[in-house]
């Protein structure tokens, strides 16, 4: 577990060693102040119970404080005890505030860095990830790992130091009391956490699982709202959500009980011990000795009990964070072993010329059949190239390889003779892509066109030009605030066609050298599609255009069409040539005329 905790510092981007050392020193000071208060109570009890000032510890105290007057000694010792407790409390408040700030800063840094790492991961790995798990790791696991395990661990350390020092002081002051207190409190302090360990770990995993169930039942229903409505399955999603929430509530209730129990058991143990000790002491010793011993035991127990309770509670908190620590460790181990996108070297290579795909094969899974088989094609500069073929023939995969999103299992992609893998960042900066489904950011129209750029870096004129190219003039004119109009949650104000055109405007804003349209016009009506096709045809010659299309009307004027089947390019040519060459393509053309 310790190595897992140490791994958590990997995500923190400031030096933690010095601060951790300060946290340990602070914990030690808190414990010292705590026992000083307890130790100072001992002479006070001796004074009050009438012990002689002539000899023993009270004689030393009288010498130190410069008086042998009992009343004065009681007043001075009282002031020292009260000051020690006030000093300890003030220091503890300040120290805990500093400590929680330190742990909060760690969690914040870790959360930000983990999101950065997710966005920095290789695309194939990202495709395999479940969004719900990313969400759980960024929220629940983070809180469990840092707030519960690390902060709880620091509290546990403080409490353990206090307990140890307190027992040492009790042993020095009254070995008899120590001999009774250590086994009793030691046994209880060990037994309770040992018994609750497995239960708490189980509860921690249940809370994480419940969180995922709630996510799985709420997010799909909200995202696929229309399907949910038409299938009339809203109640079922709510029912599943209820199961997740109930599971979480039940687990949290159990967690509360397991956390509360030690305190109550400890109180019972304390009352029983003090009663038994009182009976034993008053029946076997003289009254003054019995009172002094009972006094030390009571003060020690009164301070020890909260320390032991607090230690057990902290241990429970640490254990409750186990699931988060383990989940984050899995991610951290993964991230340690990958090459990050941001770390790729780039020398701002300017790629010009034809794009050549040479002997490219690709497998998503080493054990599975290749999805692309030895493909060699050329995409001449500033020409329009289209990929067609049946569903699952590998068009989108090939496009992802050309975009540099997926590395080919075999073969290479070059532009002007330079492998794109030599400077992937520079290559990707020259690309624009319009996907099948366009994501609308929460924000206004221009922020959506400039996707992710800070407001101050957005070139309004370029936004307007990109929108005009994508035939979105009418939309802009109809919006009261033009390009600064908010598009609403998930672009709810946009039609399917407008979303797609927004995607085109977004790609054109970057003035790409190579524009990829992956089923980009599939959601458009015939008239809009025709207009967009004209727009794209208008761009022909200005940039290289790669299109993946099912609707053949959009690719009629493409310079080269590659026909794909089962991961291979089986024919190529112009629209007319391919109609002659490939019966399946011819059939698609015929169907399109219907
Ligand atoms: N992430 C993935 N993991 C494993 N297999 C995948 C993955 N993505 C796609 N495939 C498989 O690869 C093959 C090619 O898929 P691809 O999406 O490239 O085809 P496509 O021609 O673009 O299909 P469509 O026209 O339906 O979009 C299919 O058999 C598909 O099941």
Coordinates of C-alpha atoms and ligand atoms in Angstrom, one line a residue:
X1 CA 0.0 0.0 0.0
X2 CA 2.9 2.4 0.8
X3 CA 4.3 2.1 -2.7
X4 CA 0.8 2.7 -4.1
X5 CA 0.6 5.9 -2.0
X6 CA 4.1 6.9 -3.1
X7 CA 2.9 6.5 -6.7
X8 CA 0.3 9.1 -6.1
X9 CA 3.0 11.8 -6.0
X10 CA 3.7 11.0 -9.6
X11 CA 0.6 13.1 -10.5
X12 CA 1.6 16.0 -8.4
X13 CA 3.6 18.7 -10.2
X14 CA 5.3 20.4 -7.2
X15 CA 8.0 19.0 -4.8
X16 CA 6.2 17.2 -2.0
X17 CA 9.2 15.8 -0.1
X18 CA 10.0 19.0 1.9
X19 CA 6.3 19.6 2.7
X20 CA 5.8 16.0 3.7
X21 CA 8.8 16.3 6.1
X22 CA 7.2 19.5 7.5
X23 CA 4.0 17.7 7.9
X24 CA 5.8 15.0 10.0
X25 CA 7.6 17.6 12.0
X26 CA 4.4 19.5 12.6
X27 CA 2.7 16.2 13.7
X28 CA 5.5 15.7 16.2
X29 CA 5.2 19.2 17.6
X30 CA 1.4 18.7 18.0
X31 CA 2.1 15.5 19.9
X32 CA 4.8 17.1 22.1
X33 CA 2.4 20.0 23.0
X34 CA -0.3 17.5 23.8
X35 CA 1.8 15.5 26.2
X36 CA 3.3 18.6 27.8
X37 CA -0.3 19.5 28.8
X38 CA -0.9 16.0 30.2
X39 CA 2.5 15.9 32.0
X40 CA 1.8 19.4 33.6
X41 CA -1.4 18.1 35.1
X42 CA 0.5 15.6 37.2
X43 CA 2.0 18.1 39.6
X44 CA -1.3 19.9 39.7
X45 CA -3.0 16.8 40.9
X46 CA -0.3 16.1 43.5
X47 CA -0.6 19.7 44.8
X48 CA -4.4 19.4 45.0
X49 CA -4.3 16.0 46.7
X50 CA -2.1 17.4 49.5
X51 CA 1.3 15.7 48.7
X52 CA 4.3 17.1 50.5
X53 CA 6.1 20.0 48.9
X54 CA 9.3 19.2 51.0
X55 CA 10.4 16.4 48.8
X56 CA 9.8 14.6 45.5
X57 CA 8.7 16.2 42.3
X58 CA 6.8 19.0 44.0
X59 CA 10.0 20.2 45.7
X60 CA 11.7 20.5 42.2
X61 CA 8.6 22.4 41.0
X62 CA 8.6 24.7 44.0
X63 CA 12.3 25.5 43.3
X64 CA 11.6 26.1 39.6
X65 CA 8.7 28.4 40.3
X66 CA 10.4 30.1 43.2
X67 CA 7.7 29.7 45.9
X68 CA 6.7 27.1 48.5
X69 CA 3.2 28.6 49.0
X70 CA 0.8 25.8 48.0
X71 CA -2.0 28.2 46.8
X72 CA 0.5 30.1 44.6
X73 CA 1.9 26.9 43.3
X74 CA -1.6 25.6 42.4
X75 CA -2.4 28.9 40.6
X76 CA 0.9 29.0 38.7
X77 CA 0.8 25.3 37.7
X78 CA -2.9 25.8 36.6
X79 CA -1.8 28.7 34.4
X80 CA 0.9 26.5 32.8
X81 CA -1.5 23.7 32.2
X82 CA -4.2 26.0 30.7
X83 CA -1.6 27.8 28.5
X84 CA -0.2 24.4 27.3
X85 CA -3.7 23.3 26.2
X86 CA -4.5 26.6 24.6
X87 CA -1.1 26.7 22.8
X88 CA -1.6 23.1 21.6
X89 CA -5.1 23.8 20.4
X90 CA -4.1 27.0 18.5
X91 CA -1.0 25.3 16.9
X92 CA -3.2 22.2 16.0
X93 CA -5.8 24.4 14.3
X94 CA -3.1 26.3 12.4
X95 CA -1.2 23.1 11.5
X96 CA -4.4 21.3 10.3
X97 CA -5.3 24.3 8.2
X98 CA -1.8 24.2 6.6
X99 CA -1.9 20.5 6.2
X100 CA -5.4 20.5 4.5
X101 CA -4.2 23.2 2.2
X102 CA -1.1 21.1 1.2
X103 CA -3.3 18.0 0.6
X104 CA -5.9 20.0 -1.3
X105 CA -3.1 21.5 -3.5
X106 CA -1.9 18.0 -4.2
X107 CA -5.3 16.8 -5.2
X108 CA -5.9 19.7 -7.4
X109 CA -2.6 19.3 -9.1
X110 CA -3.2 15.5 -9.5
X111 CA -6.7 16.1 -11.0
X112 CA -5.5 18.6 -13.5
X113 CA -2.5 16.5 -14.5
X114 CA -4.6 13.3 -14.8
X115 CA -7.0 15.0 -17.2
X116 CA -3.9 16.3 -19.1
X117 CA -2.6 12.7 -19.3
X118 CA -5.9 11.4 -20.5
X119 CA -5.8 14.0 -23.3
X120 CA -2.2 13.2 -24.0
X121 CA -2.7 9.5 -24.4
X122 CA -2.3 7.6 -27.7
X123 CA -5.6 7.6 -29.7
X124 CA -5.9 3.8 -29.8
X125 CA -5.7 3.6 -26.0
X126 CA -8.2 6.4 -25.7
X127 CA -10.7 4.6 -27.9
X128 CA -10.6 1.6 -25.5
X129 CA -11.3 3.7 -22.4
X130 CA -14.8 4.0 -20.9
X131 CA -15.8 7.6 -20.2
X132 CA -17.4 6.6 -16.9
X133 CA -14.1 5.3 -15.6
X134 CA -12.3 8.5 -16.6
X135 CA -15.1 10.4 -14.7
X136 CA -14.8 8.1 -11.6
X137 CA -11.0 8.5 -11.6
X138 CA -11.1 12.3 -11.9
X139 CA -13.7 12.7 -9.2
X140 CA -14.3 9.8 -6.8
X141 CA -10.9 8.1 -6.9
X142 CA -9.1 11.5 -6.5
X143 CA -11.1 12.3 -3.4
X144 CA -10.5 8.8 -2.0
X145 CA -6.8 8.8 -2.7
X146 CA -5.8 12.3 -1.6
X147 CA -8.4 13.6 0.8
X148 CA -9.0 10.2 2.4
X149 CA -5.8 8.2 2.2
X150 CA -3.1 10.9 2.3
X151 CA -4.8 13.4 4.6
X152 CA -6.2 10.6 6.7
X153 CA -2.7 9.1 6.8
X154 CA -1.1 12.3 8.1
X155 CA -3.8 12.5 10.8
X156 CA -3.1 8.9 11.7
X157 CA 0.6 9.7 12.0
X158 CA -0.1 12.6 14.4
X159 CA -2.4 10.4 16.5
X160 CA 0.1 7.5 16.6
X161 CA 2.9 9.9 17.7
X162 CA 0.6 11.4 20.4
X163 CA -0.4 7.9 21.7
X164 CA 3.3 6.8 21.8
X165 CA 4.5 9.9 23.6
X166 CA 1.5 9.8 26.0
X167 CA 2.2 6.2 26.9
X168 CA 5.9 7.0 27.5
X169 CA 4.9 9.9 29.8
X170 CA 2.4 7.8 31.7
X171 CA 5.0 5.1 32.1
X172 CA 7.5 7.7 33.6
X173 CA 4.9 9.2 35.9
X174 CA 3.2 5.9 37.0
X175 CA 4.5 2.6 35.7
X176 CA 1.6 0.9 37.4
X177 CA -1.0 2.8 35.4
X178 CA 1.0 2.2 32.2
X179 CA 1.1 -1.5 32.9
X180 CA -2.7 -1.5 33.1
X181 CA -3.4 1.0 30.3
X182 CA -1.0 -0.2 27.6
X183 CA -2.5 -3.8 27.3
X184 CA -6.1 -2.6 27.6
X185 CA -6.0 0.2 25.1
X186 CA -3.4 -1.5 22.9
X187 CA -5.6 -4.6 22.5
X188 CA -8.7 -2.6 21.8
X189 CA -6.8 -0.2 19.5
X190 CA -5.4 -3.1 17.5
X191 CA -8.5 -5.3 17.5
X192 CA -11.1 -2.9 16.2
X193 CA -9.2 -1.7 13.1
X194 CA -8.2 -5.3 12.4
X195 CA -11.8 -6.4 12.5
X196 CA -13.1 -3.6 10.4
X197 CA -10.3 -3.6 7.7
X198 CA -11.9 -5.9 5.2
X199 CA -15.3 -4.5 5.7
X200 CA -14.1 -1.0 5.0
X201 CA -12.2 -2.0 1.9
X202 CA -15.3 -3.8 0.6
X203 CA -17.4 -0.7 1.3
X204 CA -14.9 1.5 -0.5
X205 CA -15.1 -0.7 -3.6
X206 CA -18.9 -0.7 -3.4
X207 CA -19.0 3.1 -3.4
X208 CA -16.8 3.3 -6.5
X209 CA -19.0 0.6 -8.2
X210 CA -22.2 2.4 -7.2
X211 CA -20.8 5.6 -8.7
X212 CA -20.2 3.8 -12.0
X213 CA -23.7 2.3 -12.0
X214 CA -25.2 5.7 -11.4
X215 CA -23.2 7.1 -14.3
X216 CA -24.0 4.3 -16.6
X217 CA -27.7 4.7 -16.0
X218 CA -27.9 8.5 -16.1
X219 CA -25.5 9.5 -18.8
X220 CA -26.7 7.2 -21.7
X221 CA -30.3 8.2 -21.1
X222 CA -29.5 11.9 -21.1
X223 CA -27.2 11.7 -24.1
X224 CA -29.5 9.5 -26.2
X225 CA -32.6 11.3 -25.1
X226 CA -34.7 10.7 -28.2
X227 CA -34.0 7.0 -28.3
X228 CA -34.8 6.8 -24.6
X229 CA -38.1 8.6 -25.2
X230 CA -39.1 6.6 -28.2
X231 CA -38.2 3.3 -26.6
X232 CA -40.1 4.4 -23.5
X233 CA -37.2 3.1 -21.3
X234 CA -36.8 6.2 -19.1
X235 CA -38.3 4.3 -16.1
X236 CA -35.7 1.6 -16.6
X237 CA -32.8 4.0 -16.6
X238 CA -34.3 5.6 -13.5
X239 CA -34.7 2.2 -11.9
X240 CA -31.0 1.3 -12.6
X241 CA -29.9 4.7 -11.4
X242 CA -31.9 4.1 -8.2
X243 CA -30.1 0.8 -7.7
X244 CA -26.8 2.6 -8.0
X245 CA -27.8 5.4 -5.6
X246 CA -29.3 2.9 -3.1
X247 CA -26.1 0.8 -3.3
X248 CA -24.0 4.0 -2.6
X249 CA -26.3 5.1 0.2
X250 CA -26.3 1.7 1.9
X251 CA -22.5 1.5 1.6
X252 CA -22.1 5.0 3.0
X253 CA -24.4 4.1 5.9
X254 CA -22.3 1.1 6.7
X255 CA -19.2 3.2 6.4
X256 CA -20.6 5.6 8.9
X257 CA -21.4 2.8 11.4
X258 CA -18.0 1.2 11.1
X259 CA -16.4 4.6 11.6
X260 CA -18.6 5.3 14.7
X261 CA -18.2 2.0 16.5
X262 CA -14.6 2.3 17.7
X263 CA -15.4 5.5 19.6
X264 CA -18.2 3.9 21.4
X265 CA -16.4 0.7 22.2
X266 CA -13.5 2.8 23.5
X267 CA -15.7 4.7 25.8
X268 CA -17.1 1.5 27.3
X269 CA -13.6 0.2 27.8
X270 CA -12.6 3.4 29.4
X271 CA -15.5 3.5 31.9
X272 CA -15.0 -0.2 32.8
X273 CA -11.2 0.3 33.3
X274 CA -11.5 3.4 35.4
X275 CA -14.2 1.8 37.6
X276 CA -12.1 -1.4 38.1
X277 CA -8.9 0.7 38.7
X278 CA -10.7 2.8 41.3
X279 CA -12.0 -0.2 43.2
X280 CA -8.5 -1.8 43.1
X281 CA -6.6 1.4 44.1
X282 CA -8.9 2.6 46.9
X283 CA -9.1 -0.9 48.5
X284 CA -5.3 -1.6 48.3
X285 CA -3.5 1.8 48.5
X286 CA -3.6 4.9 50.8
X287 CA -6.0 7.6 49.6
X288 CA -3.4 10.2 48.4
X289 CA -1.6 7.7 46.2
X290 CA -4.9 6.3 44.9
X291 CA -6.1 9.8 44.0
X292 CA -2.8 10.8 42.3
X293 CA -2.8 7.5 40.3
X294 CA -6.4 7.8 39.4
X295 CA -5.8 11.4 38.4
X296 CA -3.0 10.5 36.0
X297 CA -5.0 7.6 34.6
X298 CA -8.0 9.8 34.1
X299 CA -6.1 12.7 32.4
X300 CA -4.1 10.2 30.3
X301 CA -7.2 8.3 29.4
X302 CA -9.1 11.5 28.7
X303 CA -6.3 12.5 26.3
X304 CA -5.5 9.0 25.1
X305 CA -9.1 8.1 24.2
X306 CA -9.6 10.8 21.7
X307 CA -6.1 10.1 20.3
X308 CA -6.9 6.4 19.9
X309 CA -10.4 7.1 18.6
X310 CA -9.0 9.6 16.2
X311 CA -6.2 7.1 15.1
X312 CA -8.8 4.4 14.5
X313 CA -11.1 6.9 12.6
X314 CA -8.1 8.0 10.5
X315 CA -7.2 4.4 9.8
X316 CA -10.7 3.8 8.7
X317 CA -10.6 6.9 6.4
X318 CA -7.3 5.7 4.9
X319 CA -8.8 2.3 4.2
X320 CA -12.0 3.8 2.8
X321 CA -9.8 5.4 0.2
X322 CA -8.2 2.1 -0.9
X323 CA -10.3 1.7 -4.0
X324 CA -9.4 5.1 -5.3
X325 CA -5.7 4.6 -4.6
X326 CA -5.7 1.2 -6.5
X327 CA -7.6 2.6 -9.4
X328 CA -5.3 5.6 -9.7
X329 CA -2.2 3.4 -9.4
X330 CA -3.4 1.3 -12.4
X331 CA -3.7 4.5 -14.4
X332 CA -0.3 5.9 -13.2
X333 CA 1.5 2.7 -14.0
X334 CA -0.1 2.8 -17.5
X335 CA 0.9 6.5 -18.0
X336 CA 4.5 5.8 -16.9
X337 CA 4.9 3.3 -19.7
X338 CA 3.5 5.3 -22.7
X339 CA 5.0 8.0 -24.9
X340 CA 2.9 11.1 -24.5
X341 CA 1.7 13.2 -27.4
X342 CA 3.0 16.4 -25.8
X343 CA 6.5 14.9 -25.5
X344 CA 6.8 14.1 -29.2
X345 CA 9.6 16.1 -30.7
X346 CA 8.6 18.6 -33.4
X347 CA 10.8 20.7 -35.7
X348 CA 7.8 22.4 -37.4
X349 CA 8.4 20.4 -40.6
X350 CA 6.4 21.8 -43.5
X351 CA 4.8 18.9 -45.3
X352 CA 4.1 19.6 -49.0
X353 CA 3.5 17.3 -51.9
X354 CA 1.7 14.0 -52.4
X355 CA 0.6 11.8 -49.5
X356 CA 1.6 8.2 -50.1
X357 CA 0.3 5.3 -48.2
X358 CA 2.9 2.5 -48.7
X359 CA 2.2 -1.1 -47.8
X360 CA 0.0 -0.2 -44.9
X361 CA -1.6 -3.0 -42.8
X362 CA -3.4 -2.5 -39.5
X363 CA -4.7 -4.6 -36.6
X364 CA -6.6 -3.2 -33.7
X365 CA -5.8 -6.2 -31.7
X366 CA -2.6 -8.3 -32.4
X367 CA -4.7 -11.5 -32.1
X368 CA -7.4 -10.3 -34.5
X369 CA -7.6 -10.3 -38.3
X370 CA -6.0 -7.3 -39.9
X371 CA -8.5 -4.6 -40.6
X372 CA -6.3 -3.1 -43.4
X373 CA -4.2 -5.4 -45.7
X374 CA -1.1 -4.1 -47.5
X375 CA -2.7 -0.9 -48.9
X376 CA -0.6 1.2 -51.2
X377 CA -2.2 4.3 -52.6
X378 CA -1.4 7.9 -53.5
X379 CA -3.2 11.1 -52.6
X380 CA -1.9 13.7 -55.0
X381 CA -1.4 17.2 -53.5
X382 CA -4.3 19.6 -53.9
X383 CA -6.5 16.9 -55.5
X384 CA -9.7 15.4 -54.1
X385 CA -9.7 11.8 -53.2
X386 CA -12.6 9.7 -52.0
X387 CA -12.8 6.3 -50.2
X388 CA -16.0 4.3 -50.8
X389 CA -16.9 0.7 -49.9
X390 CA -19.2 -1.3 -47.8
X391 CA -19.6 -0.7 -44.1
X392 CA -16.7 -2.1 -42.1
X393 CA -14.4 -2.2 -45.1
X394 CA -11.8 -0.1 -43.3
X395 CA -12.4 3.4 -44.7
X396 CA -12.4 5.2 -41.3
X397 CA -9.4 3.2 -40.1
X398 CA -7.4 4.1 -43.1
X399 CA -8.3 7.8 -42.7
X400 CA -7.2 7.6 -39.0
X401 CA -3.9 6.2 -40.2
X402 CA -3.5 9.1 -42.7
X403 CA -4.4 11.6 -39.9
X404 CA -1.6 10.0 -37.8
X405 CA -4.1 9.0 -35.1
X406 CA -3.4 5.3 -35.5
X407 CA 0.2 4.0 -36.2
X408 CA 0.2 1.4 -39.0
X409 CA 1.1 -2.1 -37.9
X410 CA 3.1 -2.3 -41.1
X411 CA 4.0 0.1 -43.8
X412 CA 4.2 3.9 -43.7
X413 CA 2.5 7.1 -44.7
X414 CA 4.6 9.9 -46.2
X415 CA 4.0 13.4 -47.5
X416 CA 6.4 14.8 -50.0
X417 CA 8.6 11.8 -49.2
X418 CA 8.8 12.6 -45.5
X419 CA 7.2 10.0 -43.1
X420 CA 4.5 11.7 -41.2
X421 CA 5.7 9.9 -38.1
X422 CA 8.9 11.9 -38.3
X423 CA 7.0 15.0 -37.1
X424 CA 3.5 14.0 -36.2
X425 CA 2.7 17.2 -34.4
X426 CA 3.6 19.4 -37.4
X427 CA 1.7 17.0 -39.7
X428 CA -1.5 17.2 -37.6
X429 CA -1.3 20.9 -37.3
X430 CA -1.8 21.1 -41.1
X431 CA -4.9 18.9 -41.1
X432 CA -8.6 19.6 -40.8
X433 CA -11.2 17.0 -40.1
X434 CA -14.9 16.9 -40.2
X435 CA -16.2 13.9 -38.3
X436 CA -19.4 11.9 -38.7
X437 CA -20.8 13.4 -35.5
X438 CA -19.8 17.0 -34.7
X439 CA -19.4 17.8 -31.0
X440 CA -20.8 21.2 -30.0
X441 CA -18.9 22.8 -27.1
X442 CA -20.8 24.7 -24.4
X443 CA -20.2 28.2 -25.5
X444 CA -20.9 30.6 -28.4
X445 CA -20.7 30.1 -32.1
X446 CA -17.2 31.6 -32.6
X447 CA -15.7 29.6 -29.7
X448 CA -17.2 26.6 -31.4
X449 CA -15.6 27.4 -34.7
X450 CA -12.2 28.1 -33.1
X451 CA -12.6 25.0 -30.9
X452 CA -10.6 25.3 -27.7
X453 CA -8.7 28.4 -28.6
X454 CA -8.7 31.1 -25.9
X455 CA -11.2 33.9 -26.7
X456 CA -8.4 36.5 -27.1
X457 CA -6.7 34.4 -29.8
X458 CA -9.8 34.0 -32.0
X459 CA -9.7 35.8 -35.3
X460 CA -13.3 37.0 -35.8
X461 CA -12.7 37.7 -39.6
X462 CA -11.5 34.1 -40.1
X463 CA -14.4 32.8 -38.1
X464 CA -16.9 34.7 -40.3
X465 CA -15.1 33.5 -43.5
X466 CA -15.1 29.9 -42.3
X467 CA -18.8 30.1 -41.5
X468 CA -19.5 31.6 -44.9
X469 CA -17.6 28.8 -46.6
X470 CA -19.7 26.3 -44.7
X471 CA -22.9 27.9 -45.8
X472 CA -23.8 29.1 -42.3
X473 CA -24.4 32.7 -43.2
X474 CA -28.2 32.4 -42.7
X475 CA -27.7 31.0 -39.3
X476 CA -25.4 33.8 -38.2
X477 CA -27.8 36.5 -39.6
X478 CA -30.7 34.9 -37.7
X479 CA -28.9 34.9 -34.3
X480 CA -29.5 38.1 -32.2
X481 CA -25.8 38.2 -31.2
X482 CA -24.3 36.8 -34.4
X483 CA -21.1 34.8 -33.8
X484 CA -21.2 35.5 -30.1
X485 CA -24.5 33.8 -29.7
X486 CA -24.5 31.0 -27.1
X487 CA -25.4 27.7 -28.7
X488 CA -26.9 26.1 -25.6
X489 CA -26.3 22.8 -24.0
X490 CA -24.8 20.4 -26.5
X491 CA -25.8 22.6 -29.4
X492 CA -29.5 22.0 -28.7
X493 CA -30.3 25.0 -30.8
X494 CA -28.7 23.6 -34.0
X495 CA -30.3 21.3 -36.6
X496 CA -28.4 18.2 -37.6
X497 CA -27.3 19.9 -40.8
X498 CA -26.2 23.0 -39.0
X499 CA -24.1 20.9 -36.6
X500 CA -22.4 19.3 -39.6
X501 CA -21.8 22.6 -41.2
X502 CA -20.4 23.9 -38.0
X503 CA -17.9 21.0 -38.2
X504 CA -16.9 22.0 -41.7
X505 CA -16.4 25.7 -40.6
X506 CA -14.3 24.4 -37.6
X507 CA -12.0 22.5 -40.0
X508 CA -11.8 25.4 -42.5
X509 CA -10.9 27.9 -39.7
X510 CA -7.5 26.2 -39.4
X511 CA -6.9 26.7 -43.2
X512 CA -5.8 23.1 -43.5
X513 CA -3.5 21.8 -46.2
X514 CA -5.4 18.5 -46.1
X515 CA -9.1 18.4 -45.3
X516 CA -10.6 15.1 -44.3
X517 CA -14.4 14.7 -44.5
X518 CA -15.5 11.5 -42.8
X519 CA -19.2 11.0 -43.7
X520 CA -19.4 14.7 -43.2
X521 CA -22.5 15.3 -45.3
X522 CA -24.4 12.3 -44.2
X523 CA -26.8 14.3 -42.0
X524 CA -27.6 17.0 -44.6
X525 CA -30.7 17.3 -46.7
X526 CA -30.2 17.0 -50.5
X527 CA -30.3 20.8 -51.1
X528 CA -27.8 21.6 -48.3
X529 CA -25.7 18.6 -49.2
X530 CA -25.6 19.9 -52.8
X531 CA -24.5 23.3 -51.6
X532 CA -21.9 22.0 -49.3
X533 CA -20.6 19.7 -52.1
X534 CA -20.3 22.8 -54.2
X535 CA -18.4 24.5 -51.4
X536 CA -16.1 21.5 -51.1
X537 CA -15.7 21.5 -54.9
X538 CA -14.9 25.2 -54.7
X539 CA -12.0 24.3 -52.3
X540 CA -10.6 21.8 -54.8
X541 CA -7.2 22.8 -55.9
X542 CA -6.6 25.0 -52.8
X543 CA -6.0 22.0 -50.5
X544 CA -5.9 18.3 -50.6
X545 CA -9.3 16.8 -49.8
X546 CA -9.9 13.3 -48.6
X547 CA -13.6 12.2 -48.4
X548 CA -15.2 9.1 -46.9
X549 CA -18.7 8.8 -48.3
X550 CA -21.6 6.6 -48.6
X551 CA -23.7 9.0 -50.6
X552 CA -22.0 9.0 -54.0
X553 CA -23.5 12.4 -55.1
X554 CA -20.8 14.1 -53.0
X555 CA -17.8 12.4 -54.7
X556 CA -18.8 12.7 -58.3
X557 CA -16.1 15.2 -59.1
X558 CA -13.4 13.5 -57.0
X559 CA -10.1 13.2 -58.9
X560 CA -9.6 9.6 -57.6
X561 CA -12.0 7.3 -55.9
X562 CA -10.6 4.2 -54.1
X563 CA -13.1 1.4 -53.7
X564 CA -12.4 -0.6 -50.5
X565 CA -13.5 -4.1 -49.6
X566 CA -12.5 -6.3 -46.6
X567 CA -9.6 -4.0 -45.8
X568 CA -8.2 -3.8 -49.3
X569 CA -8.3 -1.2 -52.1
X570 CA -9.8 -3.3 -54.9
X571 CA -10.3 -0.7 -57.6
X572 CA -9.5 3.0 -58.2
X573 CA -10.3 5.6 -60.8
X574 CA -12.6 8.5 -61.5
X575 CA -16.4 8.2 -60.9
X576 CA -17.0 7.1 -64.5
X577 CA -14.0 4.8 -64.6
X578 CA -15.0 3.1 -61.4
X579 CA -18.6 2.7 -62.7
X580 CA -17.1 0.7 -65.5
X581 CA -14.5 -1.2 -63.5
X582 CA -16.5 -2.3 -60.4
X583 CA -19.9 -3.9 -60.6
X584 CA -20.6 -3.2 -56.9
X585 CA -19.8 0.5 -57.4
X586 CA -22.0 0.5 -60.5
X587 CA -24.8 -1.0 -58.5
X588 CA -24.4 1.7 -55.8
X589 CA -24.6 4.4 -58.5
X590 CA -27.8 2.8 -59.9
X591 CA -29.3 2.7 -56.4
X592 CA -28.4 6.3 -55.9
X593 CA -30.5 7.3 -58.9
X594 CA -33.7 5.8 -57.5
Ligands
LIG1 N1 -11.6 0.4 -32.0 C1 -11.8 -0.7 -32.6 N2 -11.4 -1.9 -32.1 C2 -11.5 -3.0 -32.8 N3 -12.0 -3.1 -34.0 C3 -12.5 -2.0 -34.6 C4 -12.4 -0.7 -34.0 N4 -12.8 0.2 -34.8 C5 -13.2 -0.5 -35.9 N5 -13.0 -1.8 -35.8 C6 -13.3 -2.8 -36.8 O1 -12.5 -2.5 -38.0 C7 -13.2 -2.7 -39.2 C8 -13.2 -1.5 -40.1 O2 -13.9 -0.5 -39.4 P1 -14.0 1.0 -40.0 O3 -14.8 1.8 -39.1 O4 -12.6 1.4 -40.4 O5 -14.9 0.7 -41.4 P2 -15.6 1.7 -42.3 O6 -15.4 1.2 -43.7 O7 -15.2 3.1 -42.0 O8 -17.1 1.5 -41.8 P3 -18.4 2.5 -41.9 O9 -18.6 2.8 -43.3 O10 -19.5 1.6 -41.3 O11 -18.0 3.6 -41.0 C9 -14.6 -3.2 -38.8 O12 -14.6 -4.6 -38.8 C10 -14.7 -2.7 -37.3 O13 -15.5 -3.6 -36.6

